[in-house]
mmCIF file of C-alpha atoms and ligand atoms in Angstrom:
data_model
loop_
_atom_site.group_PDB
_atom_site.id
_atom_site.type_symbol
_atom_site.label_atom_id
_atom_site.label_comp_id
_atom_site.label_asym_id
_atom_site.label_seq_id
_atom_site.Cartn_x
_atom_site.Cartn_y
_atom_site.Cartn_z
ATOM 1 C CA MET O 18 0.002 0.000 0.000
ATOM 2 C CA ASN O 19 1.203 3.549 -0.786
ATOM 3 C CA ILE O 20 0.604 5.512 2.409
ATOM 4 C CA ILE O 21 1.168 9.096 3.561
ATOM 5 C CA LEU O 22 1.335 9.654 7.325
ATOM 6 C CA MET O 23 0.499 13.236 8.268
ATOM 7 C CA GLY O 24 0.168 15.204 11.485
ATOM 8 C CA PRO O 25 1.912 18.005 13.348
ATOM 9 C CA PRO O 26 5.385 17.528 14.805
ATOM 10 C CA GLY O 27 5.096 15.397 17.945
ATOM 11 C CA ALA O 28 1.832 13.721 16.867
ATOM 12 C CA GLY O 29 3.428 10.269 16.874
ATOM 13 C CA LYS O 30 4.167 9.734 13.165
ATOM 14 C CA GLY O 31 7.605 8.199 13.686
ATOM 15 C CA THR O 32 6.286 5.988 16.507
ATOM 16 C CA GLN O 33 3.386 4.703 14.405
ATOM 17 C CA ALA O 34 5.570 4.420 11.290
ATOM 18 C CA GLU O 35 7.768 1.859 13.101
ATOM 19 C CA LEU O 36 4.670 -0.249 13.856
ATOM 20 C CA ILE O 37 3.007 0.130 10.438
ATOM 21 C CA THR O 38 6.115 -0.671 8.399
ATOM 22 C CA ALA O 39 6.854 -3.751 10.528
ATOM 23 C CA GLU O 40 3.266 -5.013 10.152
ATOM 24 C CA TYR O 41 2.979 -4.375 6.395
ATOM 25 C CA ASN O 42 6.630 -4.926 5.462
ATOM 26 C CA ILE O 43 7.056 -1.681 3.526
ATOM 27 C CA PRO O 44 9.858 0.907 3.741
ATOM 28 C CA HIS O 45 9.552 3.898 6.086
ATOM 29 C CA ILE O 46 10.574 7.030 4.207
ATOM 30 C CA SER O 47 11.029 9.973 6.572
ATOM 31 C CA THR O 48 12.430 13.179 5.103
ATOM 32 C CA GLY O 49 13.312 14.315 8.639
ATOM 33 C CA ASP O 50 15.391 11.132 9.167
ATOM 34 C CA ILE O 51 17.052 11.574 5.748
ATOM 35 C CA PHE O 52 18.005 15.170 6.602
ATOM 36 C CA ARG O 53 19.254 14.261 10.119
ATOM 37 C CA GLU O 54 21.427 11.492 8.655
ATOM 38 C CA ALA O 55 22.876 13.951 6.129
ATOM 39 C CA VAL O 56 23.539 16.498 8.904
ATOM 40 C CA SER O 57 25.323 13.906 11.056
ATOM 41 C CA LYS O 58 27.473 12.828 8.087
ATOM 42 C CA GLY O 59 28.259 16.462 7.218
ATOM 43 C CA THR O 60 27.321 16.087 3.536
ATOM 44 C CA GLU O 61 26.476 19.054 1.280
ATOM 45 C CA LEU O 62 22.782 18.227 1.697
ATOM 46 C CA GLY O 63 23.257 18.128 5.468
ATOM 47 C CA LYS O 64 24.968 21.522 5.523
ATOM 48 C CA GLU O 65 22.124 23.034 3.503
ATOM 49 C CA ALA O 66 19.327 21.363 5.516
ATOM 50 C CA LYS O 67 20.841 22.211 8.907
ATOM 51 C CA LYS O 68 20.360 25.958 8.367
ATOM 52 C CA TYR O 69 16.591 25.490 8.148
ATOM 53 C CA MET O 70 16.160 22.646 10.645
ATOM 54 C CA ASN O 71 17.898 24.524 13.446
ATOM 55 C CA GLU O 72 15.370 27.319 13.074
ATOM 56 C CA GLY O 73 12.376 25.001 12.790
ATOM 57 C CA LYS O 74 11.770 26.111 9.194
ATOM 58 C CA LEU O 75 11.162 23.920 6.158
ATOM 59 C CA VAL O 76 14.012 22.880 3.886
ATOM 60 C CA PRO O 77 13.308 24.375 0.402
ATOM 61 C CA ASP O 78 10.886 22.422 -1.767
ATOM 62 C CA GLU O 79 13.306 21.849 -4.658
ATOM 63 C CA VAL O 80 15.805 20.105 -2.343
ATOM 64 C CA THR O 81 13.172 17.965 -0.619
ATOM 65 C CA ILE O 82 11.272 16.968 -3.761
ATOM 66 C CA GLY O 83 14.473 15.786 -5.472
ATOM 67 C CA ILE O 84 15.265 13.501 -2.554
ATOM 68 C CA ILE O 85 11.813 11.924 -2.515
ATOM 69 C CA GLU O 86 11.728 11.452 -6.276
ATOM 70 C CA GLU O 87 15.009 9.539 -6.119
ATOM 71 C CA ARG O 88 13.931 7.465 -3.096
ATOM 72 C CA LEU O 89 10.569 6.413 -4.591
ATOM 73 C CA ASN O 90 12.394 4.937 -7.565
ATOM 74 C CA TYR O 91 14.186 2.348 -5.381
ATOM 75 C CA SER O 92 12.945 -1.181 -5.929
ATOM 76 C CA ASP O 93 11.976 -1.640 -2.254
ATOM 77 C CA CYS O 94 9.063 0.751 -2.901
ATOM 78 C CA LEU O 95 7.466 -1.539 -5.480
ATOM 79 C CA GLN O 96 5.325 -3.303 -2.840
ATOM 80 C CA GLY O 97 4.310 0.013 -1.275
ATOM 81 C CA PHE O 98 5.824 2.604 1.051
ATOM 82 C CA LEU O 99 5.056 4.852 3.987
ATOM 83 C CA LEU O 100 5.868 8.556 3.634
ATOM 84 C CA ASP O 101 6.405 10.304 6.995
ATOM 85 C CA GLY O 102 6.932 14.081 7.020
ATOM 86 C CA PHE O 103 6.451 14.470 3.260
ATOM 87 C CA PRO O 104 4.648 16.258 1.664
ATOM 88 C CA ARG O 105 4.640 19.360 3.874
ATOM 89 C CA THR O 106 3.655 22.047 1.344
ATOM 90 C CA THR O 107 1.179 22.236 -1.537
ATOM 91 C CA VAL O 108 4.093 22.430 -3.982
ATOM 92 C CA GLN O 109 5.470 19.165 -2.541
ATOM 93 C CA ALA O 110 2.048 17.476 -2.743
ATOM 94 C CA GLU O 111 1.644 18.451 -6.396
ATOM 95 C CA ALA O 112 5.185 17.295 -7.181
ATOM 96 C CA LEU O 113 4.439 13.979 -5.473
ATOM 97 C CA ASP O 114 1.363 13.524 -7.688
ATOM 98 C CA GLU O 115 3.607 14.040 -10.734
ATOM 99 C CA VAL O 116 6.225 11.576 -9.492
ATOM 100 C CA MET O 117 3.502 8.994 -8.833
ATOM 101 C CA ALA O 118 1.971 9.545 -12.276
ATOM 102 C CA LYS O 119 5.392 8.993 -13.894
ATOM 103 C CA LEU O 120 5.701 5.728 -11.952
ATOM 104 C CA ASP O 121 2.108 4.847 -12.958
ATOM 105 C CA ARG O 122 1.123 4.568 -9.310
ATOM 106 C CA LYS O 123 -1.145 6.340 -6.833
ATOM 107 C CA ILE O 124 -1.219 7.405 -3.206
ATOM 108 C CA GLU O 125 -3.892 5.114 -1.753
ATOM 109 C CA VAL O 126 -4.425 6.545 1.715
ATOM 110 C CA VAL O 127 -3.515 9.555 3.858
ATOM 111 C CA ILE O 128 -3.560 8.988 7.619
ATOM 112 C CA ASN O 129 -3.717 12.206 9.649
ATOM 113 C CA ILE O 130 -2.851 11.882 13.349
ATOM 114 C CA PHE O 131 -4.272 14.805 15.329
ATOM 115 C CA VAL O 132 -3.257 15.910 18.845
ATOM 116 C CA ASP O 133 -3.772 19.194 20.786
ATOM 117 C CA ARG O 134 -0.987 21.789 20.709
ATOM 118 C CA ASP O 135 -0.203 21.681 24.473
ATOM 119 C CA ILE O 136 0.334 17.929 24.340
ATOM 120 C CA LEU O 137 2.470 18.242 21.188
ATOM 121 C CA ILE O 138 4.793 20.649 23.006
ATOM 122 C CA GLU O 139 5.136 18.274 25.987
ATOM 123 C CA ARG O 140 5.780 15.343 23.651
ATOM 124 C CA MET O 141 8.473 17.129 21.659
ATOM 125 C CA GLU O 142 10.230 18.453 24.761
ATOM 126 C CA GLY O 143 10.351 14.936 26.251
ATOM 127 C CA ARG O 144 11.358 13.100 23.055
ATOM 128 C CA VAL O 145 14.641 11.197 22.987
ATOM 129 C CA SER O 146 15.755 8.757 20.310
ATOM 130 C CA CYS O 147 18.447 6.141 19.939
ATOM 131 C CA LYS O 148 21.586 7.322 18.160
ATOM 132 C CA ASN O 149 22.092 3.802 16.889
ATOM 133 C CA CYS O 150 18.716 2.199 15.952
ATOM 134 C CA LYS O 151 16.612 5.437 15.943
ATOM 135 C CA SER O 152 13.906 4.005 18.260
ATOM 136 C CA ILE O 153 11.804 6.772 19.788
ATOM 137 C CA TYR O 154 11.109 7.237 23.524
ATOM 138 C CA ASN O 155 9.685 9.936 25.748
ATOM 139 C CA THR O 156 11.158 10.799 29.135
ATOM 140 C CA LYS O 157 7.623 11.428 30.441
ATOM 141 C CA PHE O 158 5.201 9.296 28.404
ATOM 142 C CA ASN O 159 7.299 6.357 27.254
ATOM 143 C CA PRO O 160 10.548 6.226 29.250
ATOM 144 C CA PRO O 161 13.255 3.627 28.594
ATOM 145 C CA SER O 162 13.929 1.100 31.410
ATOM 146 C CA SER O 163 17.286 2.782 32.146
ATOM 147 C CA PRO O 164 17.494 6.541 31.571
ATOM 148 C CA GLY O 165 19.540 7.445 28.494
ATOM 149 C CA ILE O 166 19.871 3.853 27.218
ATOM 150 C CA CYS O 167 17.886 2.230 24.405
ATOM 151 C CA ASP O 168 15.889 -0.836 25.529
ATOM 152 C CA LYS O 169 16.205 -2.424 22.094
ATOM 153 C CA CYS O 170 19.926 -2.108 21.318
ATOM 154 C CA GLY O 171 21.657 -0.495 24.316
ATOM 155 C CA GLY O 172 22.494 2.608 22.232
ATOM 156 C CA GLU O 173 22.692 6.137 23.616
ATOM 157 C CA LEU O 174 19.440 8.152 23.746
ATOM 158 C CA VAL O 175 19.729 11.762 22.657
ATOM 159 C CA GLN O 176 17.430 14.760 22.397
ATOM 160 C CA ARG O 177 16.985 16.450 19.008
ATOM 161 C CA SER O 178 18.353 19.998 18.926
ATOM 162 C CA ASP O 179 15.101 21.209 17.303
ATOM 163 C CA ASP O 180 13.027 19.794 20.199
ATOM 164 C CA ARG O 181 14.151 22.619 22.484
ATOM 165 C CA GLY O 182 12.923 26.130 23.299
ATOM 166 C CA GLU O 183 11.312 28.377 20.728
ATOM 167 C CA THR O 184 12.063 26.025 17.808
ATOM 168 C CA VAL O 185 9.290 23.706 19.026
ATOM 169 C CA ARG O 186 6.723 26.527 18.768
ATOM 170 C CA THR O 187 8.075 27.712 15.426
ATOM 171 C CA ARG O 188 7.676 24.192 14.016
ATOM 172 C CA LEU O 189 4.060 24.071 15.164
ATOM 173 C CA ASP O 190 3.374 27.480 13.554
ATOM 174 C CA VAL O 191 5.061 26.349 10.325
ATOM 175 C CA TYR O 192 2.866 23.234 10.372
ATOM 176 C CA ILE O 193 -0.334 25.312 10.726
ATOM 177 C CA GLU O 194 0.679 27.775 8.001
ATOM 178 C CA GLN O 195 2.307 25.555 5.406
ATOM 179 C CA THR O 196 1.285 21.940 5.996
ATOM 180 C CA SER O 197 -2.255 21.909 7.428
ATOM 181 C CA PRO O 198 -3.762 23.179 4.113
ATOM 182 C CA LEU O 199 -2.805 19.780 2.686
ATOM 183 C CA LEU O 200 -5.522 18.145 4.765
ATOM 184 C CA ALA O 201 -8.147 19.801 2.533
ATOM 185 C CA TYR O 202 -6.104 18.825 -0.554
ATOM 186 C CA TYR O 203 -6.304 15.122 0.360
ATOM 187 C CA GLU O 204 -9.840 15.341 1.735
ATOM 188 C CA LYS O 205 -10.999 16.528 -1.699
ATOM 189 C CA LYS O 206 -9.335 13.499 -3.265
ATOM 190 C CA GLY O 207 -11.235 11.259 -0.794
ATOM 191 C CA LEU O 208 -7.985 9.899 0.677
ATOM 192 C CA LEU O 209 -7.940 11.465 4.149
ATOM 193 C CA HIS O 210 -8.540 9.485 7.358
ATOM 194 C CA ASN O 211 -8.294 11.283 10.714
ATOM 195 C CA ILE O 212 -6.983 9.392 13.734
ATOM 196 C CA ASN O 213 -7.039 10.569 17.369
ATOM 197 C CA GLY O 214 -3.387 10.566 18.440
ATOM 198 C CA ASP O 215 -4.166 11.440 22.053
ATOM 199 C CA GLN O 216 -4.525 7.858 23.254
ATOM 200 C CA ASP O 217 -2.191 5.041 24.080
ATOM 201 C CA THR O 218 0.289 4.197 21.275
ATOM 202 C CA SER O 219 -1.219 0.712 20.848
ATOM 203 C CA LEU O 220 -4.739 2.152 20.521
ATOM 204 C CA VAL O 221 -3.611 4.686 17.915
ATOM 205 C CA PHE O 222 -2.066 1.786 15.997
ATOM 206 C CA GLU O 223 -5.308 -0.246 16.272
ATOM 207 C CA ASP O 224 -7.258 2.673 14.764
ATOM 208 C CA ILE O 225 -4.737 3.026 11.913
ATOM 209 C CA LYS O 226 -4.860 -0.712 11.217
ATOM 210 C CA LYS O 227 -8.660 -0.603 10.985
ATOM 211 C CA VAL O 228 -8.386 2.033 8.247
ATOM 212 C CA LEU O 229 -5.662 0.158 6.352
ATOM 213 C CA GLU O 230 -7.462 -3.180 6.604
ATOM 214 C CA SER O 231 -10.679 -1.611 5.268
ATOM 215 C CA LEU O 232 -8.761 -0.642 2.105
ATOM 216 C CA ARG O 233 -7.065 -3.969 1.421
HETATM 217 P P1 ADP D 2 6.440 12.768 15.139
HETATM 218 O O1 ADP D 2 7.199 11.790 14.288
HETATM 219 O O2 ADP D 2 5.022 12.958 14.668
HETATM 220 O O3 ADP D 2 7.148 14.079 15.334
HETATM 221 P P2 ADP D 2 7.098 10.932 17.341
HETATM 222 O O4 ADP D 2 6.601 9.598 16.900
HETATM 223 O O5 ADP D 2 8.562 11.173 17.305
HETATM 224 O O6 ADP D 2 6.286 12.123 16.582
HETATM 225 O O7 ADP D 2 6.536 11.160 18.823
HETATM 226 C C1 ADP D 2 6.808 12.372 19.541
HETATM 227 C C2 ADP D 2 7.011 12.033 21.022
HETATM 228 O O8 ADP D 2 5.767 11.625 21.568
HETATM 229 C C3 ADP D 2 7.994 10.893 21.264
HETATM 230 O O9 ADP D 2 8.735 11.188 22.428
HETATM 231 C C4 ADP D 2 7.102 9.666 21.470
HETATM 232 O O10 ADP D 2 7.688 8.705 22.350
HETATM 233 C C5 ADP D 2 5.865 10.291 22.089
HETATM 234 N N1 ADP D 2 4.624 9.615 21.711
HETATM 235 C C6 ADP D 2 4.297 9.119 20.483
HETATM 236 N N2 ADP D 2 3.062 8.573 20.490
HETATM 237 C C7 ADP D 2 2.590 8.762 21.755
HETATM 238 C C8 ADP D 2 1.344 8.423 22.407
HETATM 239 N N3 ADP D 2 0.354 7.811 21.752
HETATM 240 N N4 ADP D 2 1.203 8.771 23.704
HETATM 241 C C9 ADP D 2 2.209 9.403 24.372
HETATM 242 N N5 ADP D 2 3.392 9.743 23.829
HETATM 243 C C10 ADP D 2 3.580 9.432 22.527
HETATM 244 P P1 AMP D 3 10.658 15.837 11.230
HETATM 245 O O1 AMP D 3 11.642 14.799 11.626
HETATM 246 O O2 AMP D 3 9.630 15.347 10.261
HETATM 247 O O3 AMP D 3 10.037 16.531 12.435
HETATM 248 O O4 AMP D 3 11.471 16.956 10.425
HETATM 249 C C1 AMP D 3 12.530 17.670 11.032
HETATM 250 C C2 AMP D 3 12.893 18.886 10.169
HETATM 251 O O5 AMP D 3 13.357 18.448 8.871
HETATM 252 C C3 AMP D 3 11.742 19.858 9.849
HETATM 253 O O6 AMP D 3 11.523 20.804 10.896
HETATM 254 C C4 AMP D 3 12.263 20.512 8.566
HETATM 255 O O7 AMP D 3 13.262 21.482 8.838
HETATM 256 C C5 AMP D 3 12.936 19.338 7.854
HETATM 257 N N1 AMP D 3 11.981 18.627 6.986
HETATM 258 C C6 AMP D 3 11.536 17.344 7.135
HETATM 259 N N2 AMP D 3 10.680 17.023 6.159
HETATM 260 C C7 AMP D 3 10.558 18.115 5.371
HETATM 261 C C8 AMP D 3 9.798 18.415 4.207
HETATM 262 N N3 AMP D 3 8.959 17.526 3.648
HETATM 263 N N4 AMP D 3 9.921 19.651 3.663
HETATM 264 C C9 AMP D 3 10.755 20.551 4.201
HETATM 265 N N5 AMP D 3 11.482 20.361 5.311
HETATM 266 C C10 AMP D 3 11.394 19.134 5.895
#
């Protein structure tokens, strides 16, 4: 299945993406993860992306669209894929439609996870992830058994630099201004399914599975 996972920063997209991609055996394509990897490797892309990420702004469309176009051409996407954090602007959504048309494929479903702003701020401020396997935890809502250590692989848990201070609020404002209009874009196409993200992780996943199963 070709799936887009939408929702504001902190809604639980990465957390649910881990569960969905394991259940349906499809690749998890997160533009945020791709940019963070590039930043940590110090590549040209990383240097460019870092300027925007540190301020909580969006990386320019032309950079982001090029990356997704290349990634969707990999053979592991033939059985479906899960896009997390892309598209984030109308220009990106229209470019994605063109890429899909070229590949003679279609986006089949858009899952939108919604959560109130106050909770999103708490979730982002408490988020830590494993440097090694990228598993996501929360110091308040989903703490690891030993502070700072990944339960799954023993790797070091770190906080994202954009999950601190004003950047968190800027990212939420950017979401409202630039990304939330996409909900109407996908609603019009009849693809949008809204999921309450303010419940236990396993219950959010159950709700998502119900939608995906109804489309199979
Ligand atoms: P996103 O990818 O949408 O930015 P994440 O999946 O990284 O969001 O989740 C943000 C933070 O919220 C993480 O610290 C994660 O552990 C936590 N979290 C995710 N889902 C839930 C949930 N259902 N209840 C409580 N905390 C959650
Ligand atoms: P995320 O991990 O999805 O929260 O993304 C982290 C940061 O990466 C964002 O705040 C943006 O700076 C950048 N980013 C991720 N995806 C996109 C995208 N589709 N378009 C532009 N910038 C993006």
